[in-house]
Each structure stands twice: as structure tokens, then as C-alpha cells.
Amino acid sequence: MACLDISCLRQRKKTTMTTAEKEVLTLDGAVDRHGRPAVRGKTGTWVAGILLLVNQGLATLAFFGVGVNLVLFLTRVIGQDNAAAANNVSKWTGTVYIFSLLGAFLSDSYLGRFKTCAIFQAIFVLGLASLSITSGLFLLKPKGCGDEHTPCDSHSSYHIALFYLSVYLVALGNGGYQPNIATFGADQFDEEDPKEGLSKIAFFSYFYLALNLGSLFSNTILGYFEDEGMWVIGFWASTASAAMALILFLCGIPRYRHFTPKGNPLSRVSQVLVAATRKWKVQIMPNSEGLFDEDEKDLVSNNGARKILHTNGFRFLDRAAAITLPEMDQFDDGTRNPWRLCTVTQVEEVKCVLRLLPIWLCTILYSVVFTQMASLFVEQGAVMRTNISTFHIPPASMSSFDILSVAAFIFIYRRVIDPIYTRLTKSSLTELQRMGIGLVIAICAMVSAGTVEVFRLRYADKDCLHCEESSSLSIFWQIPQYVLIGASEVFMYVGQLEFFNSQAPDGLKSFGSALCMTSISFGNYVSSLLVTIVMKVSTNGNMPGWIPGNLNRGHLDRFFFLLAILTAADLVVYIICAKWYKYIKFESREAAAAATATV
């Protein structure tokens, strides 16, 4: 078999490299901005990684400058009730992460991660600027409205449309950027090198830490300004932060490592399904006997992607790679119809996606719990005692305790829990185990939130005759539920980022990160649906419902306890799926290079 392309020649060259030469180039197939093999000392590593972490922190600051108080903007400025505002925030947040699939598709297929990140960050800045202008010119009338005491005038449908156009531009920009920046950051570390491989694992923890530290400023300083009615200042500060993030991102161009897009994954998946269907009656040999591997054209089209070793699950898909007499005739002509015969790696890509889906589905309910911080936790805090002497605490700023919890538990996990567990068991906690722990902590968070609401209602009933005022229970009783959510994130979301990135095929890395984002997306949609169903059922017989406009007349505690029960059921299903899951097995690059050299 001839060696036809650059990646193939590069692999052959590696077999004759001296030790010094091997230390110069990366071993994972990365290239620099000119498309040349990446030089280890001049590209990537923590120099590029830190740039991307700061970029993520600034972009997150900008995003949460809008998202953290959006529910209050909808109630105070737009004039929506609590349930409608919570639903709209859930839908908007869900749409943010739905757009992550679009960004991942463009990145993996055509544009590459750098171009995709740059384009969507520019859209993000545009959306924030549009929101700032729209709010200042049209929505905040009369001047000074939008705080807790001064209502805003009603708005025309045109102004409302401009508002929604702006916030959904923000959703498009941030959603398309998020999964790619995480994967692009991981690209800066050569997993074939032991030292850089450890740095790559650490990067995901620091990435999530940067995300939370960026939102800390939004939840405190910007949250305070917006809660006091200074929405335009908050939105323009977010715009400036997003612009700084984009400029900083572009400054790293000379240092970044890149991977060539692997082509349209939808066509590869479709080819496997069509080929397997066409050969439905073909008998499959045991193991991988009689299955087609790769030829020269596949080496070129794969752009350096690793082969995936055959597995015995989903055997019906192996028919797509089964060689029949018509395919044997095509080999004689030097041609292959990809819609009749696929490679083993192509088939295994589809199997990998099918194995990931049950795990992904089980993470959605966790995201339902997580999304309560941006909606019902804020509404719960708004009807508690929020003053310390004369200082008012914005309810949205309580999520700062979630952020501090994330920072603390990342340190505790990496420096305390993981070393102790490794010493006792001789192995680290797997990503699947950590995600399961995250679900357990999420159940505790919902029980805590429900318990706080039980006592809040008791104080509200005692403190006011008609229950129209806030409860005298201090908002600081919310701290445990925020801390527990933060701890669960370290296990669930950091574990998700590592799991989906490591288990996705080389041609679907951004898709792997997008699965984490779309889990949050569907969690928001399920939360919105659940609120709608609960309100429909609980308002029968002229009852106020569990989540009425005046929470003192409702039973938000029952909603939190319901989430705890649903998450417990989800945990049982998750454990079953995790035990069933089989990890992806790649052919090592050194083995592939040695095999190529002998051809």
C-alpha cells in the first residue's frame, strides 16, 4: 500500500526520528497556524491554555451579566409573572446550548475550532451591544425604572421583538462558542506526551473554574447594579468584557495548535446506517473477521484521525463493514462505494455515539436541578429577608456561594479526595463514578432547598396577615443549597467535559463537548415543561398552585422535593447505564505509524 498523503509520510518519518527530533514535534497530529506540524516548545501548552482560560472567564462574565438577572428583567421591566419569567429564562438558556450543536457541527466538519470560536464570539459581542442599545433607548422608560420599586411602562410589540432578537443573538454567539473553546483548549496539550496528557486532564478542571470565577463578578457587582435598576450599565459592562475576550483570543493566534476538520460527520453516520440496512441479511463472522478496515483513500480523508478498534456491541452495524462479493469486484477496479461498504472505524464512530446517548440522557435531569439557580432559587430569595442593616443583598448574587463552592471543591477534589482515593484503591475515580456522585449531591441540594422553603413559609405565615410581604427568614439560609449545587457541579460537569471529550471519536471532539452543553439545554426545556405541568395540575379547583405570582401563597417546597425524587430515580437508571457502558478503544498512534511504515 502506497503512502499517499502528508500525515502518512509524517508517520513514516517518525519511525526513523532520533530521540531529540521526537521531542521537537507533537505526537498527536496537531499543526500550527500555517498547517505545518506543531513544534512542541513553540505552540500550545499552558501559554495558549492560560490565554483561553482568561478568555473563558471574560466571556462568562459577559454572558452571566445578562443571564443571572434575566428573570428579574423579565418581571420588572417586561412585566411578566414569576412562572412565565422562569419558563422564558429556561427556554432562553436551553436555546443557548442547543446552538452549541450548530457550533460543534461547523467546527468538526468545515471551519475548525479556531475559526468557529472567532465567528461566534463576534456574534456574541454584537448581541450584547444590541441588547444594551435596545434597553437604554426603548425598554427602560421612565428613566430609573426596573428596580424593586419603580415599574416600567408597557412596551410595544416592536420593542419586545428587538429585545428578544438581541438576547437570542447572545444565545447564538455564546452557544456556538462554548463547546469549541473547551475542546480547543484541550487541543493545546499533546495527549501522547505523559506530562502534557496530565495537563490536558487538569485543563478541564481549570476551565470550569475559570467559567465560575468569570460569573462571580457578574453575580456580585453586575448583579448588584442590575438589581438596583442600573440595567444599561450592567449590559454595557458585559459588552466590554466580551469584546476584551475576543481581542485576547485573537492575540493567541501565533501560539495555538490546530487539528484539521474531519469532514461532515452526518454523512459518515448516514453511510453506516444505509450500508448496514442494505446488507441486513448478511451473516457476520465472529469478532472482526471479514470486516473492511482502511485503504489509502481513507487515510487521506481521515486527516490523521486515529483508528477505533472493533467492539462486539451493536453487531447489526458491523454489516456496513462486511465485505461481500459486489465489494470484492469493486476492489479489483480500485473503487469503493461508501454507501455500500464502510470502514470499521466509521462503524465504531456510530457505536460510540449510541453508547454515549444513554449516559447523556441521564445527565439531563441533573441539569433540571442546576437550572433552578437561575430561576426559582432567585425568586425564592427575593421573598426572604435580603437586608443586613441598610445594605440590600440582590437575590441573584447568592449564586456567588455556588461559585466559591466550585472553586473550593475543585481544589479539595484534586488535592485531597483524588490522592487519598488513589492511594487506597490504586486508581482514580472514573468520570462515570464522579458523575454519579454529582447526582447524589444534587438530590441533597433539592432536599435542602425544599426544607428552607418549608421554614420560609412558616415565617411568612407568622409575619404577615395576608402573606403579601417577604418572609423574615434570612436569605443566608439559602447558602447550603448553593454550596451543594456547586459541589455537585465539580463532580458532574467537570466529569462530563472529560468524559464526552475522551470518549468522542477524533472527528467528533466538539460534538462531545456539545453533548455536555445540550444536556444543560434539554435540562432547561424539561424544567420549563415541568413547571408548566406542575402549575396546570396544582391550580385545579381555583388553587393558587405551587409556584404562583405570590410565592407566600404557593408550595415551592413541594416542587423542590419532587425534583429530589425524580433525580433519585434518575440515579438508579444512571447506575445501570454506567455499568453497561464500554469505553472507546483507539489504536495507538505509534502502532499506526509502525504499521504504515511496513506497508
Steps between C-alpha positions, in 0.01 A plus 500: 500500500647832397551791739295772331454799731689731736369338819606158370848628410525664839417172670765318298755767583433453872634144483845628402505811724769539762398552862579872473281536190210324671515755778463789251168414332174408667395138461123549475485637144449866597604776258582868541318793337687438172394135484848371586562234769483674838831558679466406865691791654353770276130413501227400741556395865408729788602817316207452261292330769516797738399738221193286437419473871504880538294527181247260649486697825431830321243346264323335793494830687329653196251215459390488862483877505185436297393156617526526877235771534300433185209363703483829693526703178203309360288559812599859579560650154302283257218441753473119502384295799729261690402178324516656150835664574647175636378315191642760260838495674504120478414512129764766431769314693401179326531669161851619591613141528299376202711738292805313631407217261520742208839626614629146551380389155667792321819450698535124451390508136626810322636800691718353772482606862693829476290655222176381659595654836595832339179527293262417784680728745450787254126416485498494881644853519247621242208357699616660825545840335151472347350410840671798665372743237147354494467511879630857529295647216169314520442274801606693810229765494450707713862560591599319819238226470580131525601486865297334774273802549456685168305317227574563133250613240339245271688430177402469137530166324778653287711581806437156649606343169825701504566381854448134412708535182786638711491237773477218245800644312679473834375140522626421148843653558564347839348164410705454184819603678478302824557135392778598264703707746509207744619259231735758348660543841549124531657501151790704640629196690650191335330200658772274355750670732462385866562844651273687259240225534470573872480873423214428258302328776571789738393752234134397523494567875663840455269573207195448717665702776561789256137479393386535859746773595384699197142473617598605854538864391168482316319354798636758744592836347289486182222322687489783753485773232224320311299424812509874579359577154828595329445250221669698223824529698496124558434418136771737369749353750416156361554627145842640591601174667397296194696734270809464721460121490490503119809722474692279743396190307638645176827591673578130540497424125879441471495253789198280436507138388233388255345178372369470147119465473408139429207564266124476537423245776135477394598352163729244668224394740245485217733283292526247782124484551428467126771238442389294802137513381593391148684195636245414766504128412879467488640266764770654721813301587618482864710791624618718209565231240386597152458868587657777294766714663658797319660560163714786366201726428379459857842602634475820298137578587549433873745791532706321763208367709583189700352162418244368746535133592207269432254419780231233516208721601232608250600214270230588246705808403799280412316406182597844365866386503435142385670424168267325253560385143389832340753685717772250404436587135530871581841440660620358170404830336667702778171659607273479804144624540487647856121455501546123465825435687631696801815465706509344846595841644198658333272233650660540843437877487127430480526244779679757717220752452236236582685406820531864606130579458364310807762666723414837348127448555562424868681833545201704381310475828808623685488808278136551604629529857788726395278744311297578812785728612419747222125497555324358805793544740504870404123531540517320835774736619302805387228423759743449788666760722771647277632781719797519732441825685447746211683290238282312250620162370387431142346150494693409183830574675445199727629285215842633602494228765459246221806644326708501819388143561615398152842660557536334840389153388723502191792554737369246753443238231837542327709541816318288758230262374673370187843438662342320797273290277792416269715396796226271632382344172806544272280680245323833463126551499373453147298771329188283526548453874546874552183576303308256721629678811381827346147361474502397867608849610233655274233301684630642829487853352132467410416361844682797653314750278166340582572505873594869487174574320299315766644726770474811279127440461460454876666836566297667222174368649600625845632839384216631286123481519435458128841354408579773246839598645834322497577248770725610785715190447848616394610438143822352641307180573534439126877457534491118551301437182737719296808333652361153427422594139858628464645178640282293267619702199864409569412132479231515231598772252879468521454125475271550200752722320776243548276203420340626179831641372694179564226265376415687179675386179769733362262635238234584760695667782300824495183292480612329820528835678168607347332199663589650837349833393186345351447312824462841664279609210255214529512539877367852460226387261400215733498747790269729304272207411500378859404845633217517246368155594528568873314830467232336283439224755542707818262780393199271464205602714597869506811423706792746467739223392848408620675795326255794496587866453502536879720214619370542855170352379666211317698185579839535335627249757296224335654579163852468645413171671351375171832575329685307772279194440541520121878537533515196729315295237737636235798390713376139496470505119841668471673229705356235266617691190846563647550130573396417142728759337812384310788744462630590154829337395729682258793353312809674637669743263834322541341169398334669204830660397682167525232327294517772235878478482486128419252548215 
